[in-house]
Amino acid sequence: MKHVKALAIKIIVSLILLYLILGGMYGMSFGNVLFITIVLGMVSYTIGDLLILPRTNNLVASLADFGLTLMVIWLMSSVFPNNGNGFMMSLIASLGVALFESIYHKYISKNVINNSQSIYNYTGNLRYQTEVSEELTPQRAEYKNEDKEK
């Protein structure tokens, strides 16, 4: 249930943000923005939030989401008819989504990702100990007898 809630928050906020940028500034239709948002939300949630974020930090995950968002919006907007430069439109939208993602990752880290999933959450003192032995020769009788015979 935590994943459904987190994905719903991501899609709703991304839809509002992308509609303001893509629809308001570049005249893209609501249906096209909705389709881009759903595809971007699914891909970004699985790759950026569930795979990259637990293994790295917020900055790396936000930069990865920026690149992923730029690529997805640019490729998908090239299919739809729009008014304006497709790359510049994608770049501005990706910057907006990356700023949102940096805040969203804090929510995901606290509420969705288990502490056991993150490999960098261990804050304890690691004490490595090696095993030390005083016996240098085997204690078995047959080995002792062989040594005496020689």
Coordinates of N, CA, C and O in Angstrom, one line a residue:
M1 N 0.8 -1.2 0.0 CA 0.0 0.0 0.0 C 0.9 1.3 0.0 O 0.5 2.3 -0.5
K2 N 2.1 1.2 0.6 CA 3.0 2.3 0.7 C 3.4 2.7 -0.7 O 3.5 3.9 -1.1
H3 N 3.6 1.7 -1.6 CA 4.1 1.9 -3.0 C 3.0 2.6 -3.8 O 3.3 3.5 -4.6
V4 N 1.8 2.2 -3.6 CA 0.6 2.7 -4.3 C 0.5 4.2 -4.0 O 0.3 5.1 -4.8
K5 N 0.5 4.5 -2.7 CA 0.4 5.9 -2.2 C 1.5 6.7 -2.7 O 1.3 7.9 -3.2
A6 N 2.8 6.2 -2.7 CA 3.9 7.0 -3.2 C 3.8 7.2 -4.7 O 4.1 8.3 -5.2
L7 N 3.4 6.2 -5.4 CA 3.3 6.4 -6.9 C 2.2 7.3 -7.2 O 2.3 8.1 -8.2
A8 N 1.1 7.3 -6.5 CA 0.0 8.2 -6.7 C 0.4 9.7 -6.5 O 0.1 10.6 -7.3
I9 N 1.2 9.9 -5.4 CA 1.7 11.3 -5.1 C 2.6 11.7 -6.2 O 2.5 12.8 -6.7
K10 N 3.5 10.8 -6.7 CA 4.4 11.2 -7.7 C 3.7 11.5 -9.0 O 4.0 12.5 -9.7
I11 N 2.7 10.7 -9.4 CA 2.0 11.0 -10.7 C 1.2 12.3 -10.6 O 1.1 13.1 -11.5
I12 N 0.5 12.5 -9.5 CA -0.4 13.7 -9.4 C 0.5 15.0 -9.4 O 0.2 15.9 -10.1
V13 N 1.5 15.0 -8.6 CA 2.4 16.2 -8.6 C 3.1 16.4 -9.9 O 3.2 17.5 -10.4
S14 N 3.6 15.3 -10.5 CA 4.2 15.4 -11.8 C 3.2 15.9 -12.9 O 3.6 16.6 -13.8
L15 N 2.0 15.4 -12.8 CA 1.0 15.8 -13.8 C 0.7 17.3 -13.7 O 0.7 18.0 -14.7
I16 N 0.6 17.8 -12.5 CA 0.4 19.3 -12.3 C 1.6 20.0 -12.8 O 1.4 21.0 -13.6
L17 N 2.8 19.6 -12.4 CA 4.0 20.3 -12.8 C 4.2 20.3 -14.3 O 4.5 21.3 -15.0
L18 N 4.0 19.1 -14.9 CA 4.2 19.0 -16.4 C 3.1 19.7 -17.2 O 3.4 20.2 -18.3
Y19 N 1.9 19.7 -16.7 CA 0.9 20.4 -17.4 C 1.1 21.9 -17.4 O 0.8 22.6 -18.3
L20 N 1.6 22.4 -16.2 CA 2.0 23.8 -16.2 C 3.1 24.2 -17.2 O 3.0 25.2 -17.9
I21 N 4.1 23.3 -17.3 CA 5.2 23.6 -18.2 C 4.9 23.2 -19.6 O 5.0 24.1 -20.5
L22 N 4.5 22.0 -19.9 CA 4.3 21.5 -21.2 C 3.0 22.1 -21.8 O 2.9 22.5 -23.0
G23 N 1.9 22.1 -21.0 CA 0.6 22.6 -21.5 C 0.5 24.1 -21.5 O 0.1 24.7 -22.5
G24 N 1.0 24.7 -20.4 CA 0.9 26.1 -20.3 C 1.8 26.9 -21.2 O 1.5 27.9 -21.8
M25 N 3.1 26.5 -21.1 CA 4.1 27.2 -21.9 C 4.2 26.8 -23.3 O 4.5 27.6 -24.2
Y26 N 4.0 25.5 -23.6 CA 4.2 25.0 -25.0 C 2.9 24.5 -25.7 O 3.0 24.0 -26.8
G27 N 1.8 24.6 -25.1 CA 0.5 24.3 -25.7 C 0.3 22.8 -26.0 O -0.5 22.5 -26.9
M28 N 0.9 21.9 -25.2 CA 0.6 20.5 -25.4 C -0.7 20.1 -24.8 O -1.1 20.7 -23.7
S29 N -1.5 19.2 -25.4 CA -2.8 18.9 -24.9 C -2.7 18.1 -23.6 O -1.7 17.5 -23.3
F30 N -3.8 18.1 -22.8 CA -3.8 17.5 -21.5 C -3.7 16.0 -21.7 O -3.0 15.3 -20.9
G31 N -4.2 15.4 -22.7 CA -4.1 13.9 -22.9 C -2.7 13.5 -23.1 O -2.2 12.5 -22.6
N32 N -2.0 14.3 -23.9 CA -0.6 14.0 -24.2 C 0.3 14.1 -22.9 O 1.2 13.3 -22.7
V33 N 0.0 15.2 -22.1 CA 0.7 15.4 -20.9 C 0.4 14.3 -19.9 O 1.3 13.8 -19.2
L34 N -0.8 13.8 -19.9 CA -1.2 12.7 -19.0 C -0.5 11.5 -19.4 O 0.0 10.7 -18.5
F35 N -0.4 11.2 -20.7 CA 0.2 10.0 -21.1 C 1.7 10.0 -20.8 O 2.3 9.0 -20.3
I36 N 2.4 11.1 -21.0 CA 3.8 11.3 -20.7 C 4.0 11.1 -19.2 O 5.0 10.5 -18.7
T37 N 3.1 11.7 -18.4 CA 3.3 11.6 -16.9 C 3.1 10.2 -16.4 O 3.9 9.8 -15.5
I38 N 2.2 9.4 -16.9 CA 2.0 8.1 -16.5 C 3.2 7.2 -16.9 O 3.7 6.5 -16.0
V39 N 3.7 7.3 -18.1 CA 4.8 6.5 -18.5 C 6.1 7.0 -17.7 O 6.8 6.1 -17.2
L40 N 6.3 8.3 -17.6 CA 7.4 8.8 -16.8 C 7.3 8.4 -15.3 O 8.3 8.0 -14.7
G41 N 6.2 8.4 -14.8 CA 6.0 8.0 -13.4 C 6.3 6.6 -13.1 O 7.0 6.2 -12.1
M42 N 5.8 5.7 -14.0 CA 6.1 4.3 -13.8 C 7.6 4.0 -14.0 O 8.2 3.3 -13.1
V43 N 8.2 4.5 -15.0 CA 9.6 4.2 -15.3 C 10.5 4.9 -14.2 O 11.4 4.2 -13.7
S44 N 10.2 6.1 -13.9 CA 11.0 6.8 -12.9 C 10.9 6.2 -11.5 O 11.9 6.2 -10.7
Y45 N 9.7 5.7 -11.2 CA 9.5 5.1 -9.8 C 10.3 3.8 -9.7 O 11.0 3.6 -8.7
T46 N 10.3 3.0 -10.7 CA 11.0 1.7 -10.6 C 12.5 1.9 -10.7 O 13.2 1.3 -9.9
I47 N 12.9 2.7 -11.6 CA 14.4 2.8 -11.8 C 15.0 3.8 -10.8 O 15.9 3.5 -10.1
G48 N 14.4 5.0 -10.7 CA 15.0 6.0 -9.9 C 14.8 5.9 -8.4 O 15.7 6.0 -7.6
D49 N 13.6 5.5 -8.0 CA 13.2 5.5 -6.6 C 13.4 4.1 -5.9 O 13.7 4.1 -4.7
L50 N 13.2 3.0 -6.7 CA 13.3 1.7 -6.0 C 14.7 1.1 -6.3 O 15.1 0.2 -5.5
L51 N 15.4 1.4 -7.4 CA 16.7 0.8 -7.7 C 17.9 1.7 -7.3 O 18.8 1.3 -6.7
I52 N 17.8 3.0 -7.7 CA 19.0 3.9 -7.6 C 19.0 4.5 -6.2 O 20.0 4.5 -5.5
L53 N 17.9 5.0 -5.7 CA 17.9 5.7 -4.4 C 18.3 4.9 -3.2 O 19.1 5.3 -2.4
P54 N 17.9 3.6 -3.1 CA 18.4 2.8 -1.9 C 19.9 2.6 -1.9 O 20.5 2.3 -0.9
R55 N 20.5 2.6 -3.1 CA 21.9 2.2 -3.2 C 22.8 3.5 -3.3 O 24.0 3.3 -3.1
T56 N 22.2 4.6 -3.5 CA 23.0 5.9 -3.5 C 22.4 6.9 -2.6 O 21.7 6.5 -1.7
N57 N 22.6 8.1 -2.9 CA 22.1 9.2 -2.1 C 21.1 10.0 -2.9 O 20.8 9.7 -4.1
N58 N 20.5 11.1 -2.3 CA 19.5 11.9 -3.0 C 20.0 12.6 -4.2 O 19.3 12.7 -5.2
L59 N 21.2 13.1 -4.2 CA 21.8 13.8 -5.3 C 21.9 12.9 -6.5 O 21.5 13.3 -7.6
V60 N 22.5 11.8 -6.3 CA 22.7 10.9 -7.5 C 21.4 10.4 -8.0 O 21.2 10.4 -9.3
A61 N 20.4 10.1 -7.2 CA 19.1 9.7 -7.6 C 18.4 10.8 -8.4 O 17.7 10.6 -9.4
S62 N 18.5 12.1 -7.9 CA 17.9 13.2 -8.6 C 18.5 13.5 -9.9 O 17.8 13.8 -10.9
L63 N 19.8 13.3 -10.0 CA 20.5 13.5 -11.3 C 20.1 12.4 -12.3 O 19.9 12.6 -13.5
A64 N 20.0 11.2 -11.8 CA 19.5 10.1 -12.6 C 18.1 10.3 -13.1 O 17.7 10.1 -14.3
D65 N 17.2 10.8 -12.2 CA 15.9 11.1 -12.6 C 15.8 12.3 -13.6 O 15.0 12.3 -14.5
F66 N 16.7 13.2 -13.5 CA 16.8 14.3 -14.4 C 17.1 13.8 -15.8 O 16.4 14.1 -16.8
G67 N 18.1 12.9 -15.9 CA 18.5 12.4 -17.2 C 17.4 11.5 -17.8 O 17.1 11.5 -19.0
L68 N 16.8 10.7 -16.9 CA 15.7 9.8 -17.4 C 14.5 10.6 -17.8 O 13.9 10.3 -18.9
T69 N 14.2 11.7 -17.1 CA 13.0 12.5 -17.5 C 13.3 13.2 -18.8 O 12.4 13.3 -19.6
L70 N 14.5 13.8 -18.9 CA 14.8 14.4 -20.2 C 14.7 13.5 -21.4 O 14.1 13.9 -22.4
M71 N 15.2 12.3 -21.2 CA 15.1 11.3 -22.3 C 13.7 10.9 -22.6 O 13.3 10.9 -23.8
V72 N 12.9 10.6 -21.6 CA 11.5 10.2 -21.8 C 10.7 11.3 -22.4 O 9.9 11.1 -23.4
I73 N 10.8 12.5 -21.9 CA 9.9 13.6 -22.4 C 10.3 14.0 -23.8 O 9.5 14.2 -24.7
W74 N 11.6 14.0 -24.1 CA 12.1 14.3 -25.4 C 11.7 13.3 -26.4 O 11.2 13.7 -27.5
L75 N 11.8 12.0 -26.1 CA 11.4 11.0 -27.1 C 9.9 11.0 -27.3 O 9.4 10.9 -28.4
M76 N 9.1 11.1 -26.2 CA 7.7 11.0 -26.3 C 7.1 12.3 -26.9 O 6.1 12.2 -27.7
S77 N 7.7 13.5 -26.6 CA 7.2 14.7 -27.2 C 7.5 14.8 -28.7 O 6.8 15.6 -29.4
S78 N 8.5 14.1 -29.2 CA 8.8 14.1 -30.6 C 7.7 13.5 -31.4 O 7.5 13.7 -32.6
V79 N 7.0 12.6 -30.8 CA 5.9 11.9 -31.5 C 4.6 12.8 -31.5 O 3.9 12.8 -32.5
F80 N 4.4 13.6 -30.5 CA 3.2 14.4 -30.4 C 3.5 15.7 -31.1 O 4.6 16.3 -31.1
P81 N 2.4 16.3 -31.7 CA 2.6 17.6 -32.3 C 2.6 18.7 -31.2 O 1.8 18.7 -30.3
N82 N 3.7 19.5 -31.3 CA 3.8 20.6 -30.3 C 4.3 21.9 -31.0 O 4.8 21.9 -32.1
N83 N 4.2 22.9 -30.2 CA 4.7 24.2 -30.7 C 6.0 24.6 -30.0 O 5.9 24.9 -28.8
G84 N 7.1 24.6 -30.6 CA 8.3 25.0 -30.0 C 9.4 23.9 -30.1 O 9.2 22.9 -30.8
N85 N 10.5 24.2 -29.6 CA 11.7 23.4 -29.6 C 11.5 22.2 -28.6 O 11.3 22.4 -27.5
G86 N 11.6 21.0 -29.2 CA 11.3 19.8 -28.3 C 12.4 19.6 -27.3 O 12.1 19.2 -26.2
F87 N 13.6 19.9 -27.6 CA 14.7 19.7 -26.6 C 14.6 20.7 -25.5 O 14.8 20.4 -24.3
M88 N 14.4 22.0 -25.8 CA 14.3 23.0 -24.8 C 13.1 22.8 -23.9 O 13.2 23.0 -22.7
M89 N 12.0 22.4 -24.5 CA 10.8 22.1 -23.7 C 11.1 20.9 -22.8 O 10.7 21.0 -21.6
S90 N 11.8 19.9 -23.2 CA 12.1 18.7 -22.4 C 13.1 19.1 -21.3 O 13.0 18.6 -20.2
L91 N 14.0 20.0 -21.6 CA 15.0 20.4 -20.6 C 14.4 21.2 -19.5 O 14.7 20.9 -18.3
I92 N 13.5 22.1 -19.8 CA 12.8 22.9 -18.8 C 11.9 22.0 -17.9 O 11.9 22.1 -16.7
A93 N 11.2 21.1 -18.6 CA 10.3 20.2 -17.8 C 11.2 19.3 -16.9 O 10.8 19.0 -15.8
S94 N 12.3 18.8 -17.4 CA 13.2 17.9 -16.6 C 13.8 18.6 -15.4 O 13.9 18.0 -14.4
L95 N 14.1 19.9 -15.6 CA 14.6 20.7 -14.4 C 13.5 20.8 -13.3 O 13.8 20.6 -12.2
G96 N 12.3 21.1 -13.8 CA 11.2 21.2 -12.8 C 10.9 19.8 -12.1 O 10.7 19.8 -10.9
V97 N 11.0 18.8 -12.9 CA 10.7 17.4 -12.3 C 11.9 17.1 -11.3 O 11.7 16.5 -10.3
A98 N 13.1 17.4 -11.7 CA 14.3 17.1 -10.9 C 14.2 17.8 -9.5 O 14.6 17.3 -8.5
L99 N 13.7 19.0 -9.5 CA 13.6 19.8 -8.3 C 12.5 19.1 -7.4 O 12.7 19.0 -6.2
F100 N 11.4 18.7 -8.0 CA 10.4 18.0 -7.3 C 10.9 16.7 -6.7 O 10.7 16.3 -5.6
E101 N 11.7 16.0 -7.5 CA 12.2 14.6 -7.2 C 13.2 14.7 -6.0 O 13.2 13.8 -5.1
S102 N 13.9 15.8 -5.9 CA 14.8 16.0 -4.7 C 14.1 16.0 -3.4 O 14.5 15.5 -2.4
I103 N 12.9 16.6 -3.4 CA 12.0 16.6 -2.2 C 11.3 15.3 -2.0 O 11.2 14.8 -0.9
Y104 N 10.9 14.8 -3.1 CA 10.1 13.5 -3.1 C 11.0 12.3 -2.6 O 10.5 11.4 -1.9
H105 N 12.3 12.4 -2.9 CA 13.2 11.3 -2.4 C 13.3 11.3 -0.9 O 13.5 10.2 -0.3
K106 N 13.2 12.4 -0.3 CA 13.2 12.4 1.2 C 12.0 11.7 1.7 O 12.1 11.0 2.7
Y107 N 10.9 12.0 1.1 CA 9.6 11.3 1.5 C 9.8 9.8 1.3 O 9.4 9.0 2.2
I108 N 10.3 9.4 0.2 CA 10.4 7.9 -0.2 C 11.4 7.3 0.8 O 11.2 6.2 1.3
S109 N 12.5 8.0 1.1 CA 13.5 7.4 2.1 C 12.9 7.2 3.4 O 13.2 6.2 4.1
K110 N 12.1 8.1 3.9 CA 11.6 8.0 5.3 C 10.4 7.0 5.3 O 10.2 6.3 6.3
N111 N 9.5 7.0 4.3 CA 8.2 6.3 4.5 C 8.1 5.0 3.6 O 7.2 4.2 4.0
V112 N 8.8 4.8 2.6 CA 8.6 3.7 1.7 C 9.7 2.7 1.8 O 9.5 1.5 1.9
I113 N 10.9 3.1 1.6 CA 12.1 2.2 1.6 C 12.4 1.7 3.0 O 12.6 2.5 3.9
N114 N 12.4 0.4 3.1 CA 12.8 -0.2 4.4 C 14.3 0.1 4.7 O 15.1 0.2 3.8
N115 N 14.6 0.2 5.9 CA 16.0 0.4 6.3 C 16.9 -0.7 5.9 O 18.1 -0.6 5.6
S116 N 16.3 -1.9 5.8 CA 17.1 -3.1 5.4 C 17.4 -3.1 3.9 O 18.3 -3.8 3.5
Q117 N 16.7 -2.3 3.1 CA 16.9 -2.3 1.7 C 18.1 -1.4 1.4 O 18.8 -1.5 0.4
S118 N 18.4 -0.4 2.2 CA 19.5 0.5 1.9 C 20.8 -0.1 2.4 O 20.9 -0.5 3.6
I119 N 21.8 -0.1 1.6 CA 23.1 -0.7 2.0 C 24.0 0.3 2.7 O 25.0 0.0 3.2
Y120 N 23.6 1.6 2.7 CA 24.4 2.6 3.3 C 23.8 3.1 4.7 O 24.2 4.1 5.2
N121 N 22.8 2.4 5.2 CA 22.2 2.9 6.4 C 22.8 2.4 7.7 O 22.5 2.8 8.8
Y122 N 23.8 1.5 7.6 CA 24.4 1.0 8.8 C 25.3 2.0 9.5 O 26.3 2.5 8.8
T123 N 25.0 2.4 10.7 CA 25.8 3.4 11.4 C 26.6 2.8 12.6 O 27.2 3.6 13.3
G124 N 26.6 1.5 12.8 CA 27.3 0.9 13.9 C 28.8 0.9 13.7 O 29.3 1.2 12.7
N125 N 29.4 0.4 14.7 CA 30.9 0.3 14.7 C 31.2 -1.1 14.2 O 30.9 -2.1 14.9
L126 N 31.9 -1.1 13.1 CA 32.3 -2.4 12.6 C 33.6 -2.8 13.3 O 34.6 -2.2 13.2
R127 N 33.6 -4.0 13.9 CA 34.7 -4.5 14.6 C 35.1 -5.8 14.0 O 34.4 -6.8 14.3
Y128 N 36.1 -5.8 13.2 CA 36.6 -7.1 12.6 C 37.6 -7.7 13.5 O 38.5 -7.1 14.0
Q129 N 37.4 -9.0 13.7 CA 38.3 -9.8 14.6 C 38.8 -11.0 13.8 O 37.9 -11.7 13.2
T130 N 40.0 -11.3 13.9 CA 40.5 -12.5 13.3 C 40.7 -13.6 14.3 O 40.8 -13.3 15.5
E131 N 40.7 -14.8 13.9 CA 40.8 -15.9 14.8 C 42.3 -16.2 15.1 O 43.0 -16.3 14.2
V132 N 42.6 -16.3 16.3 CA 44.0 -16.6 16.7 C 44.1 -17.9 17.4 O 43.2 -18.3 18.2
S133 N 45.1 -18.7 17.2 CA 45.3 -20.0 17.8 C 46.7 -20.1 18.3 O 47.6 -19.7 17.7
E134 N 46.8 -20.8 19.4 CA 48.1 -21.1 20.0 C 48.7 -22.4 19.5 O 49.9 -22.6 19.5
E135 N 47.8 -23.3 19.0 CA 48.3 -24.6 18.6 C 48.8 -24.5 17.2 O 48.1 -24.1 16.3
L136 N 50.0 -24.9 17.0 CA 50.6 -24.9 15.7 C 50.7 -26.3 15.1 O 50.9 -26.4 13.9
T137 N 50.6 -27.3 15.9 CA 50.7 -28.7 15.4 C 49.4 -29.4 15.7 O 48.8 -29.1 16.7
P138 N 49.0 -30.4 15.0 CA 47.8 -31.1 15.3 C 48.0 -31.9 16.5 O 49.0 -32.4 16.9
Q139 N 46.9 -32.2 17.2 CA 46.9 -32.9 18.5 C 46.5 -34.3 18.3 O 46.4 -35.0 19.3
R140 N 46.3 -34.8 17.1 CA 45.9 -36.2 17.0 C 47.0 -37.1 17.2 O 48.2 -36.8 16.8
A141 N 46.8 -38.3 17.7 CA 47.8 -39.2 18.1 C 48.6 -39.8 16.9 O 49.8 -39.9 17.0
E142 N 47.9 -40.0 15.8 CA 48.7 -40.6 14.7 C 49.7 -39.7 14.1 O 50.7 -40.1 13.6
Y143 N 49.4 -38.4 14.2 CA 50.4 -37.4 13.7 C 51.6 -37.3 14.6 O 52.8 -37.2 14.2
K144 N 51.4 -37.5 15.9 CA 52.5 -37.4 16.9 C 53.4 -38.7 16.7 O 54.6 -38.6 16.9
N145 N 52.8 -39.8 16.5 CA 53.5 -41.1 16.3 C 54.4 -41.0 15.1 O 55.5 -41.5 15.0
E146 N 53.9 -40.4 14.0 CA 54.7 -40.2 12.8 C 55.9 -39.4 13.0 O 57.0 -39.6 12.5
D147 N 55.8 -38.3 13.8 CA 56.9 -37.4 14.1 C 58.0 -38.1 14.9 O 59.2 -37.9 14.7
K148 N 57.6 -39.0 15.8 CA 58.5 -39.7 16.7 C 59.3 -40.8 15.9 O 60.5 -41.1 16.2
E149 N 58.7 -41.4 14.9 CA 59.3 -42.4 14.1 C 60.4 -41.8 13.2 O 61.3 -42.5 12.8
K150 N 60.3 -40.6 12.9 CA 61.3 -40.0 11.9 C 62.5 -39.7 12.6 O 63.2 -39.6 13.3

